[in-house]
Tab-separated table of C-alpha atoms and ligand atoms in Angstrom:
chain	number	residue	atom	x	y	z
A	1	MET	CA	-222.826	4.217	-29.829
A	2	THR	CA	-222.516	1.593	-27.093
A	3	PHE	CA	-219.212	0.080	-26.064
A	4	MET	CA	-220.150	-3.331	-24.680
A	5	GLN	CA	-217.855	-4.837	-22.135
A	6	LYS	CA	-215.880	-7.932	-23.162
A	7	ASP	CA	-217.631	-10.611	-21.146
A	8	ASN	CA	-221.087	-9.028	-21.488
A	9	TYR	CA	-221.183	-8.452	-17.753
A	10	ALA	CA	-222.165	-4.836	-17.227
A	11	THR	CA	-220.223	-3.342	-14.334
A	12	LYS	CA	-222.662	-2.045	-11.732
A	13	ILE	CA	-221.713	1.531	-10.978
A	14	ALA	CA	-223.245	3.888	-8.438
A	15	VAL	CA	-222.847	7.604	-9.101
A	16	ILE	CA	-223.404	9.548	-5.893
A	17	GLY	CA	-224.562	13.064	-6.757
A	18	GLY	CA	-226.580	14.077	-9.806
A	19	GLY	CA	-224.965	17.441	-10.569
A	20	ALA	CA	-222.879	18.471	-13.575
A	21	ALA	CA	-220.072	16.007	-12.799
A	22	GLY	CA	-222.369	13.154	-11.745
A	23	MET	CA	-224.563	13.345	-14.848
A	24	MET	CA	-221.489	13.503	-17.096
A	25	ALA	CA	-219.952	10.497	-15.298
A	26	ALA	CA	-223.205	8.523	-15.459
A	27	GLY	CA	-223.853	9.211	-19.159
A	28	THR	CA	-220.294	8.330	-20.101
A	29	ALA	CA	-220.267	5.109	-18.046
A	30	LEU	CA	-223.524	4.130	-19.793
A	31	LEU	CA	-221.919	4.800	-23.149
A	32	TYR	CA	-219.109	2.424	-22.191
A	33	GLY	CA	-221.592	-0.320	-21.352
A	34	ALA	CA	-221.961	-0.055	-17.577
A	35	ASP	CA	-225.143	-0.515	-15.573
A	36	VAL	CA	-225.469	2.847	-13.823
A	37	THR	CA	-227.500	4.092	-10.875
A	38	ILE	CA	-227.480	7.767	-9.854
A	39	PHE	CA	-228.201	8.617	-6.219
A	40	GLU	CA	-229.320	12.226	-5.889
A	41	GLY	CA	-230.125	13.733	-2.502
A	42	THR	CA	-232.619	16.311	-3.796
A	43	ASP	CA	-235.738	15.743	-5.878
A	44	ARG	CA	-234.054	16.777	-9.159
A	45	LEU	CA	-230.863	16.326	-11.158
A	46	GLY	CA	-228.739	19.422	-11.789
A	47	LYS	CA	-230.270	21.870	-9.311
A	48	LYS	CA	-227.089	23.929	-9.043
A	49	LEU	CA	-226.405	23.697	-12.770
A	50	ALA	CA	-229.805	25.304	-13.364
A	51	ILE	CA	-228.812	28.492	-11.507
A	52	THR	CA	-225.324	28.881	-12.956
A	53	GLY	CA	-224.298	32.038	-14.792
A	54	LYS	CA	-227.333	33.900	-13.385
A	55	GLY	CA	-229.575	31.363	-15.153
A	56	ARG	CA	-227.588	31.584	-18.416
A	57	CYS	CA	-224.943	28.935	-17.578
A	58	ASN	CA	-221.405	29.867	-18.545
A	59	VAL	CA	-220.811	26.288	-19.582
A	60	THR	CA	-217.097	26.423	-20.465
A	61	ASN	CA	-214.363	28.737	-21.717
A	62	ASN	CA	-213.288	28.712	-25.355
A	63	CYS	CA	-209.559	28.926	-24.604
A	64	SER	CA	-206.435	26.838	-25.047
A	65	ARG	CA	-205.441	24.289	-22.417
A	66	GLU	CA	-202.575	26.541	-21.275
A	67	GLU	CA	-204.904	29.513	-20.760
A	68	PHE	CA	-207.336	27.230	-18.996
A	69	LEU	CA	-204.722	26.003	-16.547
A	70	GLU	CA	-203.658	29.595	-15.807
A	71	ASN	CA	-207.192	30.159	-14.555
A	72	VAL	CA	-207.094	27.220	-12.171
A	73	THR	CA	-206.344	28.463	-8.655
A	74	LYS	CA	-205.264	25.216	-7.072
A	75	ASN	CA	-203.660	21.961	-8.227
A	76	SER	CA	-203.839	22.850	-11.920
A	77	ARG	CA	-201.408	20.063	-12.966
A	78	PHE	CA	-203.926	17.498	-11.777
A	79	LEU	CA	-206.203	18.582	-14.638
A	80	TYR	CA	-203.894	17.755	-17.586
A	81	ALA	CA	-205.322	14.257	-18.103
A	82	PRO	CA	-209.005	15.129	-17.495
A	83	LEU	CA	-208.728	18.043	-19.963
A	84	SER	CA	-207.111	15.702	-22.485
A	85	ALA	CA	-209.976	13.257	-22.032
A	86	LEU	CA	-212.562	16.008	-22.578
A	87	SER	CA	-211.275	19.392	-23.742
A	88	THR	CA	-213.197	22.660	-23.839
A	89	GLU	CA	-213.595	22.271	-27.624
A	90	GLU	CA	-214.953	18.759	-27.193
A	91	THR	CA	-217.357	20.018	-24.529
A	92	ILE	CA	-218.739	22.592	-26.974
A	93	CYS	CA	-219.143	19.814	-29.617
A	94	PHE	CA	-220.665	17.550	-26.972
A	95	PHE	CA	-223.433	20.059	-26.273
A	96	GLU	CA	-223.933	20.774	-29.970
A	97	SER	CA	-224.401	17.004	-30.486
A	98	LEU	CA	-227.101	17.087	-27.808
A	99	GLY	CA	-228.868	19.927	-29.642
A	100	VAL	CA	-227.511	22.866	-27.614
A	101	ALA	CA	-225.829	25.447	-29.841
A	102	THR	CA	-223.424	27.721	-27.998
A	103	LYS	CA	-221.956	31.204	-28.409
A	104	THR	CA	-218.730	32.725	-27.126
A	105	GLU	CA	-218.835	36.064	-25.338
A	106	ARG	CA	-216.365	38.473	-23.700
A	107	GLY	CA	-213.491	36.671	-21.962
A	108	LYS	CA	-214.106	33.594	-24.175
A	109	ARG	CA	-217.015	32.631	-21.925
A	110	VAL	CA	-219.310	30.094	-23.609
A	111	TYR	CA	-223.102	30.160	-23.124
A	112	PRO	CA	-226.019	28.362	-24.793
A	113	VAL	CA	-227.332	30.623	-27.604
A	114	THR	CA	-230.711	30.594	-25.901
A	115	ASP	CA	-229.155	32.077	-22.710
A	116	LYS	CA	-230.980	29.359	-20.781
A	117	ALA	CA	-229.144	27.183	-18.246
A	118	LYS	CA	-232.188	24.897	-18.424
A	119	ASP	CA	-231.092	23.794	-21.910
A	120	ILE	CA	-227.771	22.594	-20.508
A	121	VAL	CA	-229.549	20.815	-17.641
A	122	ASP	CA	-231.958	19.131	-20.076
A	123	ALA	CA	-229.058	18.038	-22.294
A	124	MET	CA	-227.235	16.504	-19.321
A	125	ARG	CA	-230.421	14.748	-18.178
A	126	LYS	CA	-230.849	13.361	-21.676
A	127	TYR	CA	-227.227	12.190	-21.738
A	128	SER	CA	-227.638	10.309	-18.445
A	129	ASP	CA	-231.188	9.164	-19.178
A	130	GLY	CA	-230.348	5.446	-19.296
A	131	ALA	CA	-229.263	5.415	-15.639
A	132	THR	CA	-231.549	4.270	-12.846
A	133	LYS	CA	-232.285	7.241	-10.579
A	134	ILE	CA	-232.782	7.028	-6.867
A	135	PHE	CA	-233.706	10.387	-5.369
A	136	LYS	CA	-232.374	9.707	-1.897
A	137	LYS	CA	-229.445	11.062	0.017
A	138	VAL	CA	-226.628	8.571	0.552
A	139	SER	CA	-225.923	8.286	4.269
A	140	ALA	CA	-223.207	5.609	4.261
A	141	LEU	CA	-220.720	4.027	1.882
A	142	LYS	CA	-218.788	0.874	2.779
A	143	LEU	CA	-216.577	-1.652	1.070
A	144	VAL	CA	-217.536	-5.217	2.035
A	145	ASN	CA	-215.985	-8.267	0.332
A	146	GLU	CA	-214.874	-6.183	-2.667
A	147	LYS	CA	-218.381	-4.810	-3.186
A	148	PHE	CA	-219.508	-1.293	-2.371
A	149	ILE	CA	-222.560	-1.014	-0.144
A	150	VAL	CA	-224.381	2.272	-0.644
A	151	THR	CA	-226.933	3.117	2.045
A	152	ALA	CA	-229.751	5.537	1.290
A	153	ASP	CA	-232.889	5.959	3.353
A	154	LYS	CA	-231.889	2.945	5.498
A	155	LYS	CA	-231.745	0.658	2.464
A	156	ASP	CA	-228.529	-0.979	1.229
A	157	TYR	CA	-227.589	-1.279	-2.463
A	158	GLU	CA	-224.634	-3.288	-3.808
A	159	PHE	CA	-222.265	-2.093	-6.571
A	160	ASP	CA	-218.958	-3.058	-8.197
A	161	LYS	CA	-217.776	0.546	-8.362
A	162	VAL	CA	-218.711	3.957	-7.062
A	163	ILE	CA	-218.191	7.426	-8.539
A	164	MET	CA	-218.497	10.176	-5.952
A	165	ALA	CA	-219.636	13.529	-7.363
A	166	THR	CA	-221.291	15.205	-4.392
A	167	GLY	CA	-219.990	18.734	-5.037
A	168	GLY	CA	-218.704	21.183	-2.441
A	169	LYS	CA	-220.309	22.850	0.557
A	170	SER	CA	-221.748	26.007	-0.934
A	171	TYR	CA	-225.356	26.746	-1.857
A	172	PRO	CA	-226.541	23.781	0.295
A	173	LEU	CA	-230.145	24.300	-0.854
A	174	THR	CA	-229.034	22.882	-4.215
A	175	GLY	CA	-228.037	19.675	-2.387
A	176	SER	CA	-224.282	20.135	-2.022
A	177	ASP	CA	-224.128	20.162	1.759
A	178	GLY	CA	-220.697	18.601	2.261
A	179	SER	CA	-222.074	15.182	3.244
A	180	GLY	CA	-219.980	13.530	0.493
A	181	PHE	CA	-216.774	14.585	2.251
A	182	ARG	CA	-217.829	12.636	5.352
A	183	LEU	CA	-218.517	9.505	3.253
A	184	ALA	CA	-215.086	9.764	1.591
A	185	SER	CA	-213.201	10.434	4.807
A	186	LYS	CA	-214.786	7.341	6.391
A	187	LEU	CA	-213.139	5.358	3.581
A	188	GLY	CA	-209.787	6.865	4.574
A	189	HIS	CA	-209.596	9.908	2.283
A	190	THR	CA	-208.129	13.233	3.365
A	191	VAL	CA	-210.299	16.314	2.958
A	192	THR	CA	-208.196	19.482	2.758
A	193	GLU	CA	-209.453	22.654	4.406
A	194	LEU	CA	-212.772	23.780	2.896
A	195	ILE	CA	-212.893	27.521	2.330
A	196	PRO	CA	-215.149	29.799	0.270
A	197	SER	CA	-213.965	31.047	-3.110
A	198	LEU	CA	-215.669	33.430	-5.532
A	199	ILE	CA	-217.476	34.913	-2.578
A	200	PRO	CA	-218.951	38.334	-1.685
A	201	ILE	CA	-217.031	40.380	0.891
A	202	GLU	CA	-218.333	42.028	4.050
A	203	SER	CA	-217.640	45.575	5.172
A	204	SER	CA	-219.245	47.253	8.157
A	205	SER	CA	-218.615	50.683	6.611
A	206	ALA	CA	-221.698	52.878	6.882
A	207	LEU	CA	-221.042	53.767	3.246
A	208	CYS	CA	-222.262	50.318	2.150
A	209	LYS	CA	-225.542	50.642	4.049
A	210	ASP	CA	-226.043	54.117	2.575
A	211	MET	CA	-225.376	52.938	-0.965
A	212	GLN	CA	-226.908	49.441	-0.845
A	213	GLY	CA	-228.399	48.316	-4.150
A	214	LEU	CA	-225.950	50.450	-6.123
A	215	SER	CA	-224.398	48.858	-9.187
A	216	LEU	CA	-221.120	50.349	-10.443
A	217	ARG	CA	-220.159	49.552	-14.027
A	218	ASN	CA	-216.811	50.174	-15.705
A	219	VAL	CA	-214.923	50.839	-12.502
A	220	LYS	CA	-211.351	49.877	-11.691
A	221	ILE	CA	-210.816	48.241	-8.339
A	222	ASP	CA	-207.577	48.068	-6.447
A	223	ILE	CA	-207.265	46.001	-3.294
A	224	LYS	CA	-204.552	47.426	-1.058
A	225	ASP	CA	-202.792	46.047	1.985
A	226	LYS	CA	-202.137	47.994	5.173
A	227	ASN	CA	-199.046	49.594	3.584
A	228	ALA	CA	-201.228	50.846	0.701
A	229	LYS	CA	-199.534	48.366	-1.636
A	230	SER	CA	-201.833	47.011	-4.338
A	231	VAL	CA	-202.373	43.244	-4.009
A	232	TYR	CA	-204.952	42.887	-6.772
A	233	SER	CA	-206.607	45.096	-9.343
A	234	ASP	CA	-209.290	44.556	-11.958
A	235	PHE	CA	-211.775	46.409	-14.133
A	236	GLY	CA	-215.491	45.734	-14.505
A	237	GLU	CA	-218.745	45.696	-12.604
A	238	MET	CA	-219.469	45.512	-8.873
A	239	MET	CA	-222.403	45.973	-6.525
A	240	ILE	CA	-222.796	47.490	-3.079
A	241	THR	CA	-225.079	45.589	-0.711
A	242	HIS	CA	-226.279	45.945	2.883
A	243	PHE	CA	-223.431	43.688	4.055
A	244	GLY	CA	-220.604	44.940	1.832
A	245	VAL	CA	-219.616	44.357	-1.788
A	246	THR	CA	-220.241	41.753	-4.481
A	247	GLY	CA	-220.506	41.422	-8.280
A	248	PRO	CA	-218.132	40.009	-10.917
A	249	VAL	CA	-214.939	41.938	-10.058
A	250	ILE	CA	-215.384	41.336	-6.331
A	251	LEU	CA	-216.028	37.590	-6.749
A	252	SER	CA	-212.920	37.260	-8.924
A	253	ALA	CA	-210.908	39.309	-6.425
A	254	SER	CA	-212.007	37.050	-3.550
A	255	ALA	CA	-210.271	34.059	-5.161
A	256	ARG	CA	-207.042	36.033	-5.483
A	257	ILE	CA	-206.891	37.443	-1.956
A	258	ARG	CA	-207.892	34.401	0.021
A	259	ASP	CA	-204.403	33.996	1.487
A	260	TYR	CA	-204.506	37.499	3.044
A	261	ASP	CA	-205.942	38.569	6.373
A	262	ILE	CA	-208.858	40.282	4.703
A	263	SER	CA	-209.516	42.607	7.641
A	264	THR	CA	-206.225	44.372	6.813
A	265	LEU	CA	-207.262	45.084	3.207
A	266	THR	CA	-208.997	48.096	1.687
A	267	LEU	CA	-211.004	48.242	-1.523
A	268	CYS	CA	-210.169	51.359	-3.566
A	269	ILE	CA	-212.599	52.114	-6.371
A	270	ASP	CA	-211.542	54.288	-9.281
A	271	LEU	CA	-214.943	55.618	-10.337
A	272	LYS	CA	-213.556	57.281	-13.453
A	273	PRO	CA	-210.822	54.971	-14.777
A	274	ALA	CA	-211.041	56.359	-18.319
A	275	LEU	CA	-209.863	59.813	-17.147
A	276	ASP	CA	-206.479	60.512	-15.592
A	277	GLU	CA	-206.304	63.051	-12.757
A	278	LYS	CA	-205.556	65.963	-15.078
A	279	ALA	CA	-208.442	65.178	-17.429
A	280	LEU	CA	-210.785	64.553	-14.524
A	281	ASP	CA	-209.832	67.860	-12.892
A	282	ALA	CA	-210.564	69.654	-16.172
A	283	ARG	CA	-213.912	67.854	-16.320
A	284	LEU	CA	-214.737	68.886	-12.735
A	285	LEU	CA	-213.804	72.509	-13.439
A	286	SER	CA	-215.945	72.504	-16.558
A	287	ASP	CA	-218.938	70.915	-14.728
A	288	PHE	CA	-218.595	73.368	-11.838
A	289	SER	CA	-218.321	76.400	-14.143
A	290	LYS	CA	-221.745	75.544	-15.616
A	291	GLN	CA	-223.471	75.437	-12.198
A	292	THR	CA	-221.672	77.921	-9.964
A	293	ASN	CA	-224.740	78.861	-7.927
A	294	LYS	CA	-225.832	75.313	-7.188
A	295	ASP	CA	-225.223	73.448	-3.911
A	296	LEU	CA	-222.471	70.808	-4.221
A	297	ILE	CA	-225.059	68.030	-3.754
A	298	ASN	CA	-226.887	69.199	-6.864
A	299	SER	CA	-223.793	69.501	-9.024
A	300	LEU	CA	-222.428	65.958	-9.321
A	301	GLY	CA	-225.272	64.333	-11.272
A	302	ALA	CA	-223.248	64.047	-14.460
A	303	LEU	CA	-220.357	62.362	-12.662
A	304	LEU	CA	-221.968	59.951	-10.209
A	305	PRO	CA	-225.065	57.749	-9.917
A	306	THR	CA	-227.770	59.572	-7.906
A	307	LYS	CA	-227.680	57.043	-5.049
A	308	MET	CA	-224.006	57.660	-4.537
A	309	ILE	CA	-223.918	61.473	-4.479
A	310	SER	CA	-224.855	62.092	-0.847
A	311	PRO	CA	-222.657	59.300	0.667
A	312	PHE	CA	-219.830	60.383	-1.642
A	313	ILE	CA	-219.925	64.000	-0.407
A	314	ARG	CA	-220.119	62.820	3.211
A	315	TYR	CA	-217.033	60.671	2.492
A	316	THR	CA	-215.130	63.785	1.308
A	317	GLY	CA	-216.075	65.665	4.498
A	318	ILE	CA	-217.270	68.704	2.523
A	319	ASP	CA	-220.578	70.370	3.417
A	320	GLU	CA	-223.069	69.141	0.810
A	321	ARG	CA	-224.911	72.458	0.920
A	322	LYS	CA	-221.795	74.428	0.069
A	323	LYS	CA	-222.221	76.488	-3.106
A	324	VAL	CA	-220.124	75.275	-6.013
A	325	ASN	CA	-218.603	78.763	-6.430
A	326	ALA	CA	-217.299	78.527	-2.839
A	327	ILE	CA	-215.502	75.158	-3.327
A	328	THR	CA	-211.799	75.730	-2.739
A	329	LYS	CA	-208.975	74.285	-4.801
A	330	GLU	CA	-208.119	71.907	-1.917
A	331	GLU	CA	-211.722	70.744	-1.738
A	332	ARG	CA	-211.739	70.111	-5.472
A	333	LYS	CA	-208.571	68.070	-4.990
A	334	THR	CA	-210.322	66.081	-2.234
A	335	ILE	CA	-213.239	65.356	-4.595
A	336	LEU	CA	-210.791	64.320	-7.290
A	337	THR	CA	-208.939	61.960	-4.930
A	338	ALA	CA	-212.237	60.391	-3.847
A	339	LEU	CA	-213.324	59.877	-7.450
A	340	LYS	CA	-210.041	58.143	-8.289
A	341	GLY	CA	-209.838	56.106	-5.059
A	342	PHE	CA	-213.070	55.719	-3.128
A	343	GLU	CA	-212.054	53.532	-0.198
A	344	ILE	CA	-214.114	50.849	1.517
A	345	PRO	CA	-212.399	48.894	4.311
A	346	LEU	CA	-212.918	45.131	3.962
A	347	GLU	CA	-213.669	42.874	6.869
A	348	ALA	CA	-214.460	39.223	6.077
A	349	PHE	CA	-215.639	36.841	3.412
A	350	ARG	CA	-219.295	35.868	3.541
A	351	PRO	CA	-219.986	32.320	4.835
A	352	ILE	CA	-219.051	29.333	2.633
A	353	GLU	CA	-222.755	28.636	2.020
A	354	GLU	CA	-222.829	31.783	-0.163
A	355	ALA	CA	-219.711	30.942	-2.171
A	356	ILE	CA	-219.883	30.162	-5.872
A	357	ILE	CA	-217.158	27.612	-5.268
A	358	THR	CA	-215.807	25.573	-2.375
A	359	SER	CA	-212.030	25.579	-2.424
A	360	GLY	CA	-210.490	22.472	-0.853
A	361	GLY	CA	-211.761	18.907	-0.935
A	362	ILE	CA	-210.467	15.399	-1.573
A	363	ASP	CA	-206.661	15.586	-1.612
A	364	VAL	CA	-205.465	15.204	-5.220
A	365	LYS	CA	-202.485	13.139	-4.015
A	366	GLU	CA	-204.985	10.380	-3.226
A	367	ILE	CA	-206.563	10.311	-6.724
A	368	SER	CA	-205.003	9.041	-9.949
A	369	PRO	CA	-205.273	11.956	-12.429
A	370	LYS	CA	-205.279	9.518	-15.363
A	371	THR	CA	-208.441	7.705	-14.252
A	372	MET	CA	-209.937	9.675	-11.306
A	373	GLU	CA	-209.725	6.421	-9.298
A	374	SER	CA	-208.866	6.586	-5.635
A	375	LYS	CA	-205.306	5.473	-4.862
A	376	LEU	CA	-206.554	4.236	-1.492
A	377	VAL	CA	-209.728	2.342	-2.394
A	378	GLY	CA	-209.798	0.454	-5.721
A	379	GLY	CA	-213.086	0.918	-7.593
A	380	LEU	CA	-213.846	4.277	-5.978
A	381	TYR	CA	-213.698	7.343	-8.282
A	382	PHE	CA	-214.105	11.094	-7.758
A	383	ALA	CA	-215.396	13.864	-9.987
A	384	GLY	CA	-216.254	17.557	-9.847
A	385	GLU	CA	-216.083	20.183	-7.163
A	386	MET	CA	-215.484	17.705	-4.348
A	387	ILE	CA	-211.891	17.298	-5.608
A	388	ASP	CA	-209.377	19.854	-4.305
A	389	VAL	CA	-209.191	21.873	-7.553
A	390	ASP	CA	-210.946	25.137	-8.301
A	391	ALA	CA	-210.736	28.010	-10.734
A	392	TYR	CA	-211.690	31.622	-11.370
A	393	THR	CA	-214.987	32.643	-12.984
A	394	GLY	CA	-215.360	32.157	-16.738
A	395	GLY	CA	-216.817	28.654	-17.190
A	396	PHE	CA	-213.700	26.911	-15.854
A	397	ASN	CA	-215.377	25.291	-12.858
A	398	LEU	CA	-218.103	23.616	-14.890
A	399	GLN	CA	-215.494	22.417	-17.374
A	400	ILE	CA	-213.590	20.851	-14.463
A	401	ALA	CA	-216.812	19.071	-13.448
A	402	PHE	CA	-217.420	17.860	-17.022
A	403	SER	CA	-213.834	16.744	-17.708
A	404	THR	CA	-213.340	14.913	-14.403
A	405	GLY	CA	-216.866	13.456	-14.671
A	406	TYR	CA	-216.212	12.205	-18.188
A	407	LEU	CA	-212.883	10.615	-17.228
A	408	ALA	CA	-214.316	9.029	-14.066
A	409	GLY	CA	-217.281	7.559	-15.975
A	410	LYS	CA	-215.102	6.220	-18.787
A	411	SER	CA	-212.453	4.728	-16.483
A	412	ALA	CA	-214.936	3.156	-14.091
A	413	ALA	CA	-216.795	1.467	-16.959
A	414	GLU	CA	-213.708	0.451	-18.938
A	415	TYR	CA	-211.498	-1.256	-16.417
B	501	LIG	C1	-224.815	30.654	-8.088
B	501	LIG	C2	-223.744	29.866	-8.816
B	501	LIG	C3	-223.441	30.171	-10.127
B	501	LIG	C4	-222.430	29.473	-10.798
B	501	LIG	N1	-222.199	29.765	-12.105
B	501	LIG	C5	-221.219	29.095	-12.769
B	501	LIG	C6	-220.993	29.330	-14.152
B	501	LIG	O1	-221.720	30.086	-14.809
B	501	LIG	N2	-219.951	28.667	-14.753
B	501	LIG	C7	-219.156	27.780	-14.056
B	501	LIG	O2	-218.221	27.219	-14.634
B	501	LIG	N3	-219.408	27.479	-12.772
B	501	LIG	C8	-220.418	28.103	-12.115
B	501	LIG	N4	-220.691	27.774	-10.811
B	501	LIG	C9	-219.949	26.652	-10.187
B	501	LIG	C10	-220.563	25.317	-10.662
B	501	LIG	O3	-221.938	25.347	-10.445
B	501	LIG	C11	-219.924	24.128	-9.934
B	501	LIG	O4	-218.551	24.140	-10.189
B	501	LIG	C12	-220.525	22.799	-10.430
B	501	LIG	O5	-221.910	22.768	-10.245
B	501	LIG	C13	-219.898	21.614	-9.697
B	501	LIG	O6	-220.510	20.448	-10.175
B	501	LIG	P1	-220.568	19.143	-9.279
B	501	LIG	O7	-221.382	18.158	-10.055
B	501	LIG	O8	-219.225	18.775	-8.830
B	501	LIG	O9	-221.369	19.571	-7.964
B	501	LIG	P2	-222.963	20.018	-7.799
B	501	LIG	O10	-223.374	20.661	-9.043
B	501	LIG	O11	-222.956	20.752	-6.550
B	501	LIG	O12	-223.657	18.620	-7.680
B	501	LIG	C14	-223.516	17.787	-6.561
B	501	LIG	C15	-224.780	16.958	-6.412
B	501	LIG	O13	-224.562	15.963	-5.437
B	501	LIG	C16	-225.735	15.820	-4.661
B	501	LIG	N5	-225.368	15.273	-3.345
B	501	LIG	C17	-224.575	15.834	-2.412
B	501	LIG	N6	-224.438	14.996	-1.363
B	501	LIG	C18	-225.166	13.888	-1.648
B	501	LIG	C19	-225.426	12.688	-0.951
B	501	LIG	N7	-224.902	12.414	0.248
B	501	LIG	N8	-226.253	11.760	-1.533
B	501	LIG	C20	-226.798	11.994	-2.776
B	501	LIG	N9	-226.579	13.130	-3.477
B	501	LIG	C21	-225.778	14.059	-2.914
B	501	LIG	C22	-226.292	17.235	-4.581
B	501	LIG	O14	-227.660	17.246	-4.277
B	501	LIG	C23	-225.966	17.791	-5.964
B	501	LIG	O15	-227.025	17.604	-6.870
B	501	LIG	C24	-221.711	28.444	-10.117
B	501	LIG	C25	-222.024	28.134	-8.799
B	501	LIG	C26	-223.040	28.828	-8.153
B	501	LIG	C27	-223.357	28.472	-6.722
């Protein structure tokens, strides 16, 4: 379906950035009759989209608008109109209409049934196919005599309107290197502080180096402040790496603790959350009674992953060669405490380049939420991660890119 514009003059729109938001904006503007050109700084559209969800692409979240907004970390009210323009349900239908069937998994996370992010990328490329593509990085953007002049590779191009969708500052190899923020600030826009979100966390604890590569499933994490007060807890999977900790529960935690001085926080891992202390003590006693003549290091195989046993015993301060039948009641209590609260001191977030999401961006006060148009520069629109809104994991961030991209494309072409 094509919505031709009244006077048959097709508005010339430049979309800067060919990611999730840019392709959605471009395809929608085409649908509303505009003449669209996408400028993409890398050699391909949707490079970041292709690596989302560990290559499976968690494309949206099958939840109500209220639940969605609860998962938005910053400036959630700004998203009412974009989510009305393109809801999560409509996004699922949108992909189905482009031939990508989806499925809903744990936490209402939506994925393509094929588990291939490539299918989402291909669908978005198809949707924006009618746009002219220029695979060059935009180095300047000016407004001259009510026309936008886009400069790429020393060449100037003239447009009626511009949609900026250059993403954040993380994973720069996918093209989102923060250059879009400079272009927008030259036109007078405010860029709020850019910080990493959904980011691995560093710890210099020798424990991490000893256990690097270890994946812990079904653990409960508690992040405690210096007064041992819990500031965040969650249940799920995490990984230990050479630099510290990462994995789903850690990434989610990072978005919730970003206002704390992280070097004052400690990660406490409950390695056996399904057992309370009494049940776990009974389990320990039972395990020990079956292997009384073994060394401690050879007796914890049923309780802990192999890679963790030696560092774990060192953490308790007990001699790993001590015979199980010589373990005292106090030592058993120490083992129990370590199983229920294995502590790793936290130090810092990894650099923004490694973040799943950049928090911060174009100040929402300077963008009309009903159209995505700049309140400072008429004819300039914003979409996606470059706007100062971000959310937790679960498909919310891509939905933000799709909804704001859709609204920007529609508004820019319509008015
Ligand atoms: C590893 C990883 C996994 C993720 N998984 C998920 C997930 O499963 N679900 C989810 O909801 N979110 C996920 N995200 C977040 C999600 O990818 C982003 O929210 C989304 O890609 C933002 O879309 P965007 O179009 O705004 O920006 P991007 O996708 O970053 O696109 C911006 C584009 O602009 C181009 N560009 C930048 N500057 C210029 C310039 N000056 N000139 C021309 N082009 C330029 C870039 O090359 C890039 O192609 C993940 C992120 C990462 C890093």
